[in-house]
JSON list of C-alpha atoms in Angstrom, two decimals:
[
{"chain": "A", "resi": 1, "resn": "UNK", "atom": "CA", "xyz": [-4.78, 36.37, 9.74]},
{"chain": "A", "resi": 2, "resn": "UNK", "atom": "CA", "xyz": [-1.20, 36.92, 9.16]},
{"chain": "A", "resi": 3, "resn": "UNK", "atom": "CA", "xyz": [-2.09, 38.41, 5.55]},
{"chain": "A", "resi": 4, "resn": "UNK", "atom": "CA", "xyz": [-4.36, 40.95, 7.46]},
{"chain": "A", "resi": 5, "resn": "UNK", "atom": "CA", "xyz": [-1.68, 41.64, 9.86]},
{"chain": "A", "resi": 6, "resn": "UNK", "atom": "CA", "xyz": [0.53, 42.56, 7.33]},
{"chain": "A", "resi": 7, "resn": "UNK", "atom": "CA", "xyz": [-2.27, 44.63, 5.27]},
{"chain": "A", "resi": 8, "resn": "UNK", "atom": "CA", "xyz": [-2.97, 46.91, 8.44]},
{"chain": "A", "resi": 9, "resn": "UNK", "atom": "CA", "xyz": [0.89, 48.58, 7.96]},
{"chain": "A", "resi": 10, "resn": "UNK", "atom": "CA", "xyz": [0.57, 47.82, 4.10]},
{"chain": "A", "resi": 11, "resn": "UNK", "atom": "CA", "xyz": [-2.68, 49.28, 2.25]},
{"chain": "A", "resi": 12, "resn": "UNK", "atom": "CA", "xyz": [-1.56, 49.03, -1.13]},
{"chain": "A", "resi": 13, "resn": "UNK", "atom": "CA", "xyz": [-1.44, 45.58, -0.97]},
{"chain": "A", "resi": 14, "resn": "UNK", "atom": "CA", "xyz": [-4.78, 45.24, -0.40]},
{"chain": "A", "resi": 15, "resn": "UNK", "atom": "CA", "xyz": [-7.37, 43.43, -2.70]},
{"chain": "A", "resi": 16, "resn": "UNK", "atom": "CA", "xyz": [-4.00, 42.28, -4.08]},
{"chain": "A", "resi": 17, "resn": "UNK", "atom": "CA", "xyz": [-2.29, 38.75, -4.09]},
{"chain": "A", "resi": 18, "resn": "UNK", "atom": "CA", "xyz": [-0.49, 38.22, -0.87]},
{"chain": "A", "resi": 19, "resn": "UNK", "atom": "CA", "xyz": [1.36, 35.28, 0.89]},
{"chain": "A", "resi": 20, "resn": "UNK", "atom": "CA", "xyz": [3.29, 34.90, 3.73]},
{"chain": "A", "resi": 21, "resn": "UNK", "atom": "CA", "xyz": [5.63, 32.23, 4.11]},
{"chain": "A", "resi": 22, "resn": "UNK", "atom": "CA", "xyz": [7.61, 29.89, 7.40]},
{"chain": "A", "resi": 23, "resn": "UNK", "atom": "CA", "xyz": [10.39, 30.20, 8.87]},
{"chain": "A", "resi": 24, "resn": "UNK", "atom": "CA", "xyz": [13.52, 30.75, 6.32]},
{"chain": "A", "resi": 25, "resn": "UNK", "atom": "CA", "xyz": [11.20, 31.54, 3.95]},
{"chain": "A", "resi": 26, "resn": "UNK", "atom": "CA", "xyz": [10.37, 27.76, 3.17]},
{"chain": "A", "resi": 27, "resn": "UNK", "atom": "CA", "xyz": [6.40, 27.22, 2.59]},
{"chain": "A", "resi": 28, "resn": "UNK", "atom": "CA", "xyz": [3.49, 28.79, 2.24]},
{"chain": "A", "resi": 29, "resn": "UNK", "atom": "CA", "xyz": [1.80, 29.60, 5.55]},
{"chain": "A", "resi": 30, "resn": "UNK", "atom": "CA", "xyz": [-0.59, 32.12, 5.16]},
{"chain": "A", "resi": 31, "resn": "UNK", "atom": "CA", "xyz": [-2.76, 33.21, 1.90]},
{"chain": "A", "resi": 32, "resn": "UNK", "atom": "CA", "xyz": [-4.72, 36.02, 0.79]},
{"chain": "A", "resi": 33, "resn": "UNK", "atom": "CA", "xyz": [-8.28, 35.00, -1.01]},
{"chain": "A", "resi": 34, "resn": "UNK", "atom": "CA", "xyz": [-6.29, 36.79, -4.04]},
{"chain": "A", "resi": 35, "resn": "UNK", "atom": "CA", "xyz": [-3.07, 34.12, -3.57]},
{"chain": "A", "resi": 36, "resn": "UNK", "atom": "CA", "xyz": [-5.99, 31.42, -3.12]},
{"chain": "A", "resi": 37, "resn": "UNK", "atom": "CA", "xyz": [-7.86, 32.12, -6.67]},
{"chain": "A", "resi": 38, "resn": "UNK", "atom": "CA", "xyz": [-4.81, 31.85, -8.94]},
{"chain": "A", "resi": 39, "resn": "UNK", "atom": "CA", "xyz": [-4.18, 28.32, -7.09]},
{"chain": "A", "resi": 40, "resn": "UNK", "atom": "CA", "xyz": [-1.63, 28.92, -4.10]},
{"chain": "A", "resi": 41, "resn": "UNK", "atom": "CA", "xyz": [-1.59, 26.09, -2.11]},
{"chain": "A", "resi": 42, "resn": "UNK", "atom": "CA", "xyz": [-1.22, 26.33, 1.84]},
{"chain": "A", "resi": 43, "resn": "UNK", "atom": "CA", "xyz": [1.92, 24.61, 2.82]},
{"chain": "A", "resi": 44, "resn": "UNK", "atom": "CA", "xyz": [3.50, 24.28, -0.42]},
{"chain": "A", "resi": 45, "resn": "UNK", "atom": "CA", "xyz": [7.04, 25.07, -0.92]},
{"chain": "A", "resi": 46, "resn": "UNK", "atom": "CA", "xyz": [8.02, 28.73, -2.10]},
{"chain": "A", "resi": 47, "resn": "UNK", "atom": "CA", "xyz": [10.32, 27.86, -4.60]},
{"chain": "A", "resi": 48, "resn": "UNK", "atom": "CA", "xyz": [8.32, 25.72, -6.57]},
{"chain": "A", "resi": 49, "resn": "UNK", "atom": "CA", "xyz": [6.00, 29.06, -6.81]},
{"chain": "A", "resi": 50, "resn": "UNK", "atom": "CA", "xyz": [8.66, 31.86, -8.19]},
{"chain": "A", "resi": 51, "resn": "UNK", "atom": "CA", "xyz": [7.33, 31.64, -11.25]},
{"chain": "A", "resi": 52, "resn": "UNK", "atom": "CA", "xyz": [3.98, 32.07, -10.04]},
{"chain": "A", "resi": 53, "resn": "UNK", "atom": "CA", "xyz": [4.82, 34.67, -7.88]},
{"chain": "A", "resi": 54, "resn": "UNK", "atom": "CA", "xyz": [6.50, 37.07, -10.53]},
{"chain": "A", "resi": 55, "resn": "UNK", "atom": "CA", "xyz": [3.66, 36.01, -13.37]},
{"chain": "A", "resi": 56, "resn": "UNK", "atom": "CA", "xyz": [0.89, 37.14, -10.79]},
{"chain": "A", "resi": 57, "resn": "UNK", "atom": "CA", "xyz": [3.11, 39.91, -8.39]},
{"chain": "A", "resi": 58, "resn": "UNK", "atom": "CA", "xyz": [2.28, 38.56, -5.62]},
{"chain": "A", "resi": 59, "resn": "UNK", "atom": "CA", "xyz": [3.41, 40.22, -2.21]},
{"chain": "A", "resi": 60, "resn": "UNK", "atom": "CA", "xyz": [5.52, 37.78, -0.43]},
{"chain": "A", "resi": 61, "resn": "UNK", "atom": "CA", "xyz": [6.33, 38.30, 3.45]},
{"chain": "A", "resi": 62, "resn": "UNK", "atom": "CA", "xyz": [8.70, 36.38, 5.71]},
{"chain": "A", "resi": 63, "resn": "UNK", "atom": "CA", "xyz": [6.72, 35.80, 8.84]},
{"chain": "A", "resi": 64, "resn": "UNK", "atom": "CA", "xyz": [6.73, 38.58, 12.08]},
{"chain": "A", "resi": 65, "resn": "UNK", "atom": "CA", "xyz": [5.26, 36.21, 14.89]},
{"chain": "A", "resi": 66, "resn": "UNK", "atom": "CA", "xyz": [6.10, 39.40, 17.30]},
{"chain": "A", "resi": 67, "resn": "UNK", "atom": "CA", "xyz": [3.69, 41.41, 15.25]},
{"chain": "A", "resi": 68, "resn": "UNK", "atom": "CA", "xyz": [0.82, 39.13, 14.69]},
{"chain": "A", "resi": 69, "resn": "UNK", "atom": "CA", "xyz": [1.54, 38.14, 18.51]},
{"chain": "A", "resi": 70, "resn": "UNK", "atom": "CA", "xyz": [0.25, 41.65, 19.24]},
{"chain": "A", "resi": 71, "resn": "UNK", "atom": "CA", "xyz": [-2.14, 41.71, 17.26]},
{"chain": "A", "resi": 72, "resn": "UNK", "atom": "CA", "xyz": [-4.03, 38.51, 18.32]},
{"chain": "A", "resi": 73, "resn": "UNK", "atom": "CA", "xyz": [-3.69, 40.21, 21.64]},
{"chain": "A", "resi": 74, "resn": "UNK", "atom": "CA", "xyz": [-5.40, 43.00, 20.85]},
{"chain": "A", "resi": 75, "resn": "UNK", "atom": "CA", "xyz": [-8.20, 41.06, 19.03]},
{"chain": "A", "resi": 76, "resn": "UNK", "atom": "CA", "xyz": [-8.42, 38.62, 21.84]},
{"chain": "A", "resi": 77, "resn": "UNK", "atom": "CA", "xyz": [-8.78, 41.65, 24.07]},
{"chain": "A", "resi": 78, "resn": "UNK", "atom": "CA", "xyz": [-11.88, 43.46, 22.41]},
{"chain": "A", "resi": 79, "resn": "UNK", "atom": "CA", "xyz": [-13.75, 39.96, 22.73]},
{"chain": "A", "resi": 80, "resn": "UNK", "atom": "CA", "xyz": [-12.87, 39.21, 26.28]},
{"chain": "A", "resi": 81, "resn": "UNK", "atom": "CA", "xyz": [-14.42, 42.68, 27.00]},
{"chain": "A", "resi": 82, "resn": "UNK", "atom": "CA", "xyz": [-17.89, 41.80, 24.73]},
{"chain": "A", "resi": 83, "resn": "UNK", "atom": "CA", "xyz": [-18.56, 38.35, 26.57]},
{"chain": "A", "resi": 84, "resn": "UNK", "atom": "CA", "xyz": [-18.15, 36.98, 30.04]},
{"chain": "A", "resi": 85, "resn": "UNK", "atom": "CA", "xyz": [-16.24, 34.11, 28.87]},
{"chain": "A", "resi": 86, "resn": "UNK", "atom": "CA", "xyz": [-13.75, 33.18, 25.71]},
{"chain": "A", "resi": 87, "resn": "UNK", "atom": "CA", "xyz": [-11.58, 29.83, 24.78]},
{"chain": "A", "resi": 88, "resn": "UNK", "atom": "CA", "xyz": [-8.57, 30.99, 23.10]},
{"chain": "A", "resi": 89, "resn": "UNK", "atom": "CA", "xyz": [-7.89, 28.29, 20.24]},
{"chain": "A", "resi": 90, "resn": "UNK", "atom": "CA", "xyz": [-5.63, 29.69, 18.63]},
{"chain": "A", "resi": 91, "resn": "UNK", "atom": "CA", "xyz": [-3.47, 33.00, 17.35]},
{"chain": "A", "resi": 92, "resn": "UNK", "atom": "CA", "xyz": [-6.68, 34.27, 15.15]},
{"chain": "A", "resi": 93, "resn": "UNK", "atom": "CA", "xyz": [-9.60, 32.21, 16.38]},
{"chain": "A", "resi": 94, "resn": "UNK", "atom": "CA", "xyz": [-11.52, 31.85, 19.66]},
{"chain": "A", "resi": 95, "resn": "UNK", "atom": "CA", "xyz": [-15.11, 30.50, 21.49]},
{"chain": "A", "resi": 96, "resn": "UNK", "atom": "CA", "xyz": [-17.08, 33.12, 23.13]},
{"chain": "A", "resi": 97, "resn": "UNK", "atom": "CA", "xyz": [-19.98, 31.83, 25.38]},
{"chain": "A", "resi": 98, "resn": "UNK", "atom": "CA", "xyz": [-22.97, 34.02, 24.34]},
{"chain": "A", "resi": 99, "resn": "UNK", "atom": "CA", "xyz": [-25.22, 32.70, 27.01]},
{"chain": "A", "resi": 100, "resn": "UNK", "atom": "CA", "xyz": [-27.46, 35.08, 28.91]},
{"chain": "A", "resi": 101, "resn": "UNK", "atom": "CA", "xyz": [-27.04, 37.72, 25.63]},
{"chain": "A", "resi": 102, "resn": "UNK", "atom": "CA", "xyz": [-30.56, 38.32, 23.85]},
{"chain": "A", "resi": 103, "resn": "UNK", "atom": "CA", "xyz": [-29.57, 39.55, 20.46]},
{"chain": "A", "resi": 104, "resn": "UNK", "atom": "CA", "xyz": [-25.80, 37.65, 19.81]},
{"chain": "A", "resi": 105, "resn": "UNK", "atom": "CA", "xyz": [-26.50, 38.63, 15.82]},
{"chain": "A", "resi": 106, "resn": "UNK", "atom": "CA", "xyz": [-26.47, 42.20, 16.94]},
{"chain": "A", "resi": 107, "resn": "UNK", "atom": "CA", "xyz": [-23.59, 41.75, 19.77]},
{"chain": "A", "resi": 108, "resn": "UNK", "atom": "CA", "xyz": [-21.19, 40.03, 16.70]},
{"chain": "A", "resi": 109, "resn": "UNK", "atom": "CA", "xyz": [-21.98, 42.49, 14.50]},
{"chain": "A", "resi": 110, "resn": "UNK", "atom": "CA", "xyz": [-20.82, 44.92, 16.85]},
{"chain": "A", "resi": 111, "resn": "UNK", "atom": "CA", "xyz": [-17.57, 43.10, 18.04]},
{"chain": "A", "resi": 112, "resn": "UNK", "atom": "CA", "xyz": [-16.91, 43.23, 14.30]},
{"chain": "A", "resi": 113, "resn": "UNK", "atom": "CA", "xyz": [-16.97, 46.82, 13.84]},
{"chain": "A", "resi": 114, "resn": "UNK", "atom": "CA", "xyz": [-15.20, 47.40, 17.10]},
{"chain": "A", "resi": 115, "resn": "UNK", "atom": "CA", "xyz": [-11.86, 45.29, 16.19]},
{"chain": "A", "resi": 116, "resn": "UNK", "atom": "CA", "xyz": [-11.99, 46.37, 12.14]},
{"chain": "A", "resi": 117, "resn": "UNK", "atom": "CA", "xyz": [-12.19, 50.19, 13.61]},
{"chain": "A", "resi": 118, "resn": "UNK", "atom": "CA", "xyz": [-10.24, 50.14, 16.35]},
{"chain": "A", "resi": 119, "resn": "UNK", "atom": "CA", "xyz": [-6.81, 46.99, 15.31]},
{"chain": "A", "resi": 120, "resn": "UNK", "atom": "CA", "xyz": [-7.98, 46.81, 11.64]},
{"chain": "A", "resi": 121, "resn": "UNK", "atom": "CA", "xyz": [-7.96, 43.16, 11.18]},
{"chain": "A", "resi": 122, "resn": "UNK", "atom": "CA", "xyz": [-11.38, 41.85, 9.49]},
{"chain": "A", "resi": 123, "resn": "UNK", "atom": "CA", "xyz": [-12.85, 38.71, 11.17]},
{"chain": "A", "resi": 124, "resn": "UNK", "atom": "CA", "xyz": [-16.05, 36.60, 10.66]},
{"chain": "A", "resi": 125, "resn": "UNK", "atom": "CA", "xyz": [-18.03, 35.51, 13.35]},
{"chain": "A", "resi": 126, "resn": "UNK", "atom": "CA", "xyz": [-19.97, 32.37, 13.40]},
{"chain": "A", "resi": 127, "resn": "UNK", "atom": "CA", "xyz": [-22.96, 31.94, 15.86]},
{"chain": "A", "resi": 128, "resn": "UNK", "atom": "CA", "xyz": [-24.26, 28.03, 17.28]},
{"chain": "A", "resi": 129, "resn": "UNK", "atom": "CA", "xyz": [-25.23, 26.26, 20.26]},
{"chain": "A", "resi": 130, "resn": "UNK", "atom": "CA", "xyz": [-21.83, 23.98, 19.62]},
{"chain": "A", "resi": 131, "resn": "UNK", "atom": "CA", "xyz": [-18.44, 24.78, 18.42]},
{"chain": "A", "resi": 132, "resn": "UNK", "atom": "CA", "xyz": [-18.58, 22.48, 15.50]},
{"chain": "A", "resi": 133, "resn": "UNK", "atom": "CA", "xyz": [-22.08, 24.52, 14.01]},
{"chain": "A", "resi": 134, "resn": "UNK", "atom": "CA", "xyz": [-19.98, 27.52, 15.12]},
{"chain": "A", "resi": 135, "resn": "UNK", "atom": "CA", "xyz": [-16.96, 26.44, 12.91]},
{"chain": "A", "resi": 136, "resn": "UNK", "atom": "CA", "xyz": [-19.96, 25.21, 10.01]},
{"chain": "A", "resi": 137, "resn": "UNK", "atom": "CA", "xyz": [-21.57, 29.34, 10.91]},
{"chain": "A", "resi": 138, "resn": "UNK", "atom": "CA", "xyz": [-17.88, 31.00, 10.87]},
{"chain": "A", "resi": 139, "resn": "UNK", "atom": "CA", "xyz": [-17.17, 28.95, 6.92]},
{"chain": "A", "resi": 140, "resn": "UNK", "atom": "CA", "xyz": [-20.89, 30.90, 6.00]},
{"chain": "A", "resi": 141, "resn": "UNK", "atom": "CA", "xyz": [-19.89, 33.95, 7.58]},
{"chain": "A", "resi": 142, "resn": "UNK", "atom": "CA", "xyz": [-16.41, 34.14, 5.57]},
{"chain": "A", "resi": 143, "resn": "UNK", "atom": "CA", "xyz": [-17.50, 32.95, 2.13]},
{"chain": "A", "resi": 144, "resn": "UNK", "atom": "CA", "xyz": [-21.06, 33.42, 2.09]},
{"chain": "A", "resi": 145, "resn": "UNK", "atom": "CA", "xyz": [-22.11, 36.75, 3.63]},
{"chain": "A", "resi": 146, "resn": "UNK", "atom": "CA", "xyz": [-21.41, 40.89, 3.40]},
{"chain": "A", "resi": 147, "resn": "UNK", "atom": "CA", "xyz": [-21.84, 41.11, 7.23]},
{"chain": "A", "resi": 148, "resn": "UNK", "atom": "CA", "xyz": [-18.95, 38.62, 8.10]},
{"chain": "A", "resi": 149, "resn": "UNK", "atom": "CA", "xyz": [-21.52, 37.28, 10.71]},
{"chain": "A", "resi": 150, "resn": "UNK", "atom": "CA", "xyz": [-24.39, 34.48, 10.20]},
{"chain": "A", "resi": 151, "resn": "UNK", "atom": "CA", "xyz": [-26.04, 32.78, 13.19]},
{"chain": "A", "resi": 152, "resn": "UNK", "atom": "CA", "xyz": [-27.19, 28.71, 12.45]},
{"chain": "A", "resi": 153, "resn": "UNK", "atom": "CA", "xyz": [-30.02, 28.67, 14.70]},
{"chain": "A", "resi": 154, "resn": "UNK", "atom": "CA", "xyz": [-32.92, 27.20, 12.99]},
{"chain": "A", "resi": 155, "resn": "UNK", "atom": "CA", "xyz": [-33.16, 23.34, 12.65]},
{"chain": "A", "resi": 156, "resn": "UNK", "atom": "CA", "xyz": [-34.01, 23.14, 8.74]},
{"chain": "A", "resi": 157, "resn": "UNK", "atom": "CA", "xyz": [-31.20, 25.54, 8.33]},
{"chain": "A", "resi": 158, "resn": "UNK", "atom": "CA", "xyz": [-28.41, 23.48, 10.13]},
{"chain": "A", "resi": 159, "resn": "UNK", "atom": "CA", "xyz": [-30.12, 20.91, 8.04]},
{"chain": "A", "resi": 160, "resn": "UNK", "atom": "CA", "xyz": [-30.16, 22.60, 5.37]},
{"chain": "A", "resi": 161, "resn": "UNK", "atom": "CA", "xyz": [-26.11, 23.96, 5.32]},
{"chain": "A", "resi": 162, "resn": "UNK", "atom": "CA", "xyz": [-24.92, 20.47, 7.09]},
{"chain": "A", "resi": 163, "resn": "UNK", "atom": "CA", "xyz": [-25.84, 19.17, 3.02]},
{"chain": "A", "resi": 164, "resn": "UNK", "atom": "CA", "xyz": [-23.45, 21.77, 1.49]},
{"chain": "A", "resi": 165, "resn": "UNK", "atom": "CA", "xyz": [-20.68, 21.47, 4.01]},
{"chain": "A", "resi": 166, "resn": "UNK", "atom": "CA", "xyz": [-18.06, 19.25, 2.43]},
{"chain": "A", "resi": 167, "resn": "UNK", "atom": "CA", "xyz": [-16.55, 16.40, 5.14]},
{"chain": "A", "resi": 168, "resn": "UNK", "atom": "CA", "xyz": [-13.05, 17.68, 4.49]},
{"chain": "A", "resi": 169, "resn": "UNK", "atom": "CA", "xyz": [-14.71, 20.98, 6.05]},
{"chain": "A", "resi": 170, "resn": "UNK", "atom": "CA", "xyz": [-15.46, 19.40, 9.09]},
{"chain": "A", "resi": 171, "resn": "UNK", "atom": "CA", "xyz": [-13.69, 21.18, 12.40]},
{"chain": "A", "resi": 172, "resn": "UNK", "atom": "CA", "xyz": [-11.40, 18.22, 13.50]},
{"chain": "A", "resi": 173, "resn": "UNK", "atom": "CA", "xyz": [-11.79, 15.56, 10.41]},
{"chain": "A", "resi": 174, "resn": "UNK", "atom": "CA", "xyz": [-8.28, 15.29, 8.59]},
{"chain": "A", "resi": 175, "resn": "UNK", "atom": "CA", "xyz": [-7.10, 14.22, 5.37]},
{"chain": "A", "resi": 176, "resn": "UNK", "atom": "CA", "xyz": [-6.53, 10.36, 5.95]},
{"chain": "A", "resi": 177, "resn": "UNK", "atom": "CA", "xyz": [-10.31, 10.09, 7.79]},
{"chain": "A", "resi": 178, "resn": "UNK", "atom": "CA", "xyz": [-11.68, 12.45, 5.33]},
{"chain": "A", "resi": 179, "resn": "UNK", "atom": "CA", "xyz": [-10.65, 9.59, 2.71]},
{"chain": "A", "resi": 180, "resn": "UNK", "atom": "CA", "xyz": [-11.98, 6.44, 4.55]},
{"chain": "A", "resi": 181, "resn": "UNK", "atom": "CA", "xyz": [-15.39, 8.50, 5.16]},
{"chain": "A", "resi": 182, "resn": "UNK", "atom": "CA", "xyz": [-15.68, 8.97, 1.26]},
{"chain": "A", "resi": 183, "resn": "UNK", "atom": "CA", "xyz": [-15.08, 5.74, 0.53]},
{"chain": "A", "resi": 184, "resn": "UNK", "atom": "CA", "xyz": [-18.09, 4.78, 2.91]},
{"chain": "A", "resi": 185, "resn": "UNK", "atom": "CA", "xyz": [-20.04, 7.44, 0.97]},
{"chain": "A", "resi": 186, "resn": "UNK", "atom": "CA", "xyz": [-19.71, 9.80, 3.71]},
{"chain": "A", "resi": 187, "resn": "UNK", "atom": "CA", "xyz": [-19.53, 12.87, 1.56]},
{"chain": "A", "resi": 188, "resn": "UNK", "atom": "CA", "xyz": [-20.76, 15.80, 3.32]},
{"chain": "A", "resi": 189, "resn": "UNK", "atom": "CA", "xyz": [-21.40, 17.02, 6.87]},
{"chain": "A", "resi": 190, "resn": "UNK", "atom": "CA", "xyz": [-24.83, 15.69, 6.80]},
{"chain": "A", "resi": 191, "resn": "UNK", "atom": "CA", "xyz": [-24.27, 12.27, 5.86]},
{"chain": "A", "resi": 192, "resn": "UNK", "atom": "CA", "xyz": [-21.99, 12.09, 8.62]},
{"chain": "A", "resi": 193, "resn": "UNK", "atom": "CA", "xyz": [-24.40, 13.17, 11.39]},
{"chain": "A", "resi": 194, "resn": "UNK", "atom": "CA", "xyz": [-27.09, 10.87, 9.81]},
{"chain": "A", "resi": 195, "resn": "UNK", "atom": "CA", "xyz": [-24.70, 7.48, 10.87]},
{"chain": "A", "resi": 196, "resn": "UNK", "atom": "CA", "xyz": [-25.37, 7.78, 14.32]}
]
């Protein structure tokens, strides 16, 4: 989100490898997919990436929380006008409640158009009856699709993406339990919901 942010007043940098680092300049805490394919890590010191950094030019920012402040506020905006309820979870993600709303596929879509045209920040939506297959539909959305938007509805396909969906991927499973799932051969988000 923060790369976006900065991308809206910066076009060149674009399709380009971006980061954006803490407070004092210290870590890592925002990358673009660019930063991400030559191996940036999120959190890592910025230091120990100079080289890196000059090898690959990648834009680095120090961090404006007043301007990706407003911009969350402006995003958050748009979708508390599309739905008659959102949870704010954080600065660049939020729950809408699409209950009552016939085509939500066609709604997202639009919401998605609206904020790129009107804030230019791009966001994926992911559509589910909970938040956790709504995290699993947002990962599809972002890495998977051209719309940005996919909607895990069907049974065999929440089956179906549950088997790709890495544990570590899991909305709310950490490092340390990720670890002591694997090593009860708990590997993906399937196996997990197949204990209980």
């Amino acid at each position: 989100f923060y790369v976006s942010c900065e991308r809206i007043f910066n076009p060149k940098i674009r399709n380009k490898p971006v980061v954006v680092l803490s407070n004092n300049d210290g870590c890592v805490i925002s990358r673009s997919n660019e930063a991400k394919a030559i191996g940036i890590k999120m959190g890592y010191p910025a230091f120990k990436y100079s080289q890196m950094f000059n090898r690959h030019k990648v834009n680095v920012f120090s961090t404006n929380f007043a301007l990706y402040g407003d911009l969350s506020d402006r995003v958050m905006s748009v979708l508390s006008q599309s739905v008659s309820h959102i949870e704010i979870y954080s600065i660049d993600e939020a729950f809408m409640d699409y209950t009552g709303f016939n085509d939500p596929l066609k709604n997202s879509l639009e919401i998605r158009r609206k904020i790129y045209k009107w804030i230019g920040i791009p966001i994926s939506i992911g559509i589910a009856k909970t938040k956790t297959l709504a995290k699993v539909a947002n990962l599809i959305a972002k890495k998977k699709t051209a719309s940005g938007v996919f909607y895990l509805n069907c049974p065999y396909e929440i089956q179906s993406q549950l088997k790709k969906i890495s544990i570590s991927n899991l909305w709310g499973i950490g490092n340390r339990y990720t670890e002591k799932l694997i090593k009860h051969g708990i590997i993906t988000a399937h196996d997990l919901i197949s204990q209980s």
